[in-house]
Amino acid sequence: MSPEPILRLEGVSKYFGEFTALDNINLEIDEGEFLTIVGPSGSGKTTLIRILVGIEELSKGKIWLRDKRIEEMPANLRPTCMVFQSLALFPHRSVGENIEFPLKLRKQRPDDRKARAFELLDLLHLPRSFYQKRISECSGGERQRVALARALAFDPEILFFDEPLSALDFRLRKNLEKELKDLHQRTGKTFVYITHSLEEAMVMSDRIAIMRSGHFEQIAVADEIYARPISRFVAEFMGEVNLFSVKGDVSGNLVGTEIDIQTGRVGPDSAMRLGQGASATLMVRPESVHFLSEDSAADFVVGGVLQAEYALGSRTQYKIQADNGDELAVEKLREDRFPGKIGDRVRLGWNAEYAHMIMEE
Ligand code: ADP
Ligand code: MG
């Protein structure tokens, strides 16, 4: 049984004058889900969640919280809370006062408030001594944690996060990503999270929604988005990728000008076929491409010259200049590093099961 949606958007649009920031959005968010919205700057992510928490009015459409329409409900009556990109803390108050603010609104006793504030400080790995510290004396990363602590103090049903980790340094961010995921599992609350970072989205989310110019281009589980993007835009947005233009010939076999396709190896049942004259984009991720030895074959083969090698820690990335001038990426685990050197001629290959066809237009 799939859970009931906690939030449902139907035909939600937002206009700023002539400009369409959100274009007829439909979306269902399941109870307890961790949904991440990813998209370029200006695609409408912040506008969407401002509308969902009630800070911004929509121009058109309906929003349901379970079976209740909420698009006209004031923000303070909605069981939602938002963690901002830029912080909305009280700079001259202490960390403790900031975290306790929602509890004070609910008239909790000072002792209970303080106990809860300490729990939240612990949870976010802030020293308890910070309770007395002023926000204006905290670093950017510390403020972000205080903002997270305060959002959790609201104890809302749905938490919205607008790039809360983007200003933090790498290690802190990695820790907090995992903590947020953990926190999500422990609280069972619904999280809606905006990020620029593919890795952040992949690490934390149940589903990922890719936003582009005010609409959702694709909504699916992380693995589906990564392996089977529906457009070039999604493919390129979700990390390094190699893309090739292909066409179908008279017998439905793929032909490409940029790659050598060993059609004999791609059987008639394969998804790697196109109608005559139809065109598509063939995608393969860097980790699925292999350096071929002289005598080995693959369904798809490209020749080129090794241009650069980058150590990424556990993996090594290679840039290859293909014979048609395109730049291709290959990734190997550190222990499978390619023994060649820069300037070597290489043959790259991969098989049909690791390729994905993007049918667009
Ligand atoms: P994102 O969060 O994805 O970067 P935003 O939702 O902040 O994008 O903005 C989407 C678009 O709407 C942008 O082009 C932005 O300039 C525009 N926009 C946002 N708020 C306003 C506003 N109050 N008035 C006019 N245009 C706005
Ligand atoms: Mg934004």
PDB file of C-alpha atoms and ligand atoms in Angstrom, residues 41-42 44-47 85 162-163 194 196, ligand 2:
ATOM      1  CA  SER A  41      19.285  29.087 -10.185  1.00  0.00           C
ATOM      2  CA  GLY A  42      16.108  30.935 -11.144  1.00  0.00           C
ATOM      3  CA  GLY A  44      11.491  28.532  -9.339  1.00  0.00           C
ATOM      4  CA  LYS A  45      12.499  26.298  -6.425  1.00  0.00           C
ATOM      5  CA  THR A  46      12.377  28.963  -3.732  1.00  0.00           C
ATOM      6  CA  THR A  47       9.167  30.430  -5.118  1.00  0.00           C
ATOM      7  CA  GLN A  85      19.082  29.742   2.386  1.00  0.00           C
ATOM      8  CA  ASP A 162      16.075  25.881   0.997  1.00  0.00           C
ATOM      9  CA  GLU A 163      19.724  25.027   0.365  1.00  0.00           C
ATOM     10  CA  ILE A 194      16.142  22.128  -2.235  1.00  0.00           C
ATOM     11  CA  HIS A 196      22.125  22.443  -6.156  1.00  0.00           C
TER      12      HIS A 196
HETATM   13 MG    MG B   2      16.404  29.688  -4.412  1.00  0.00          MG
END
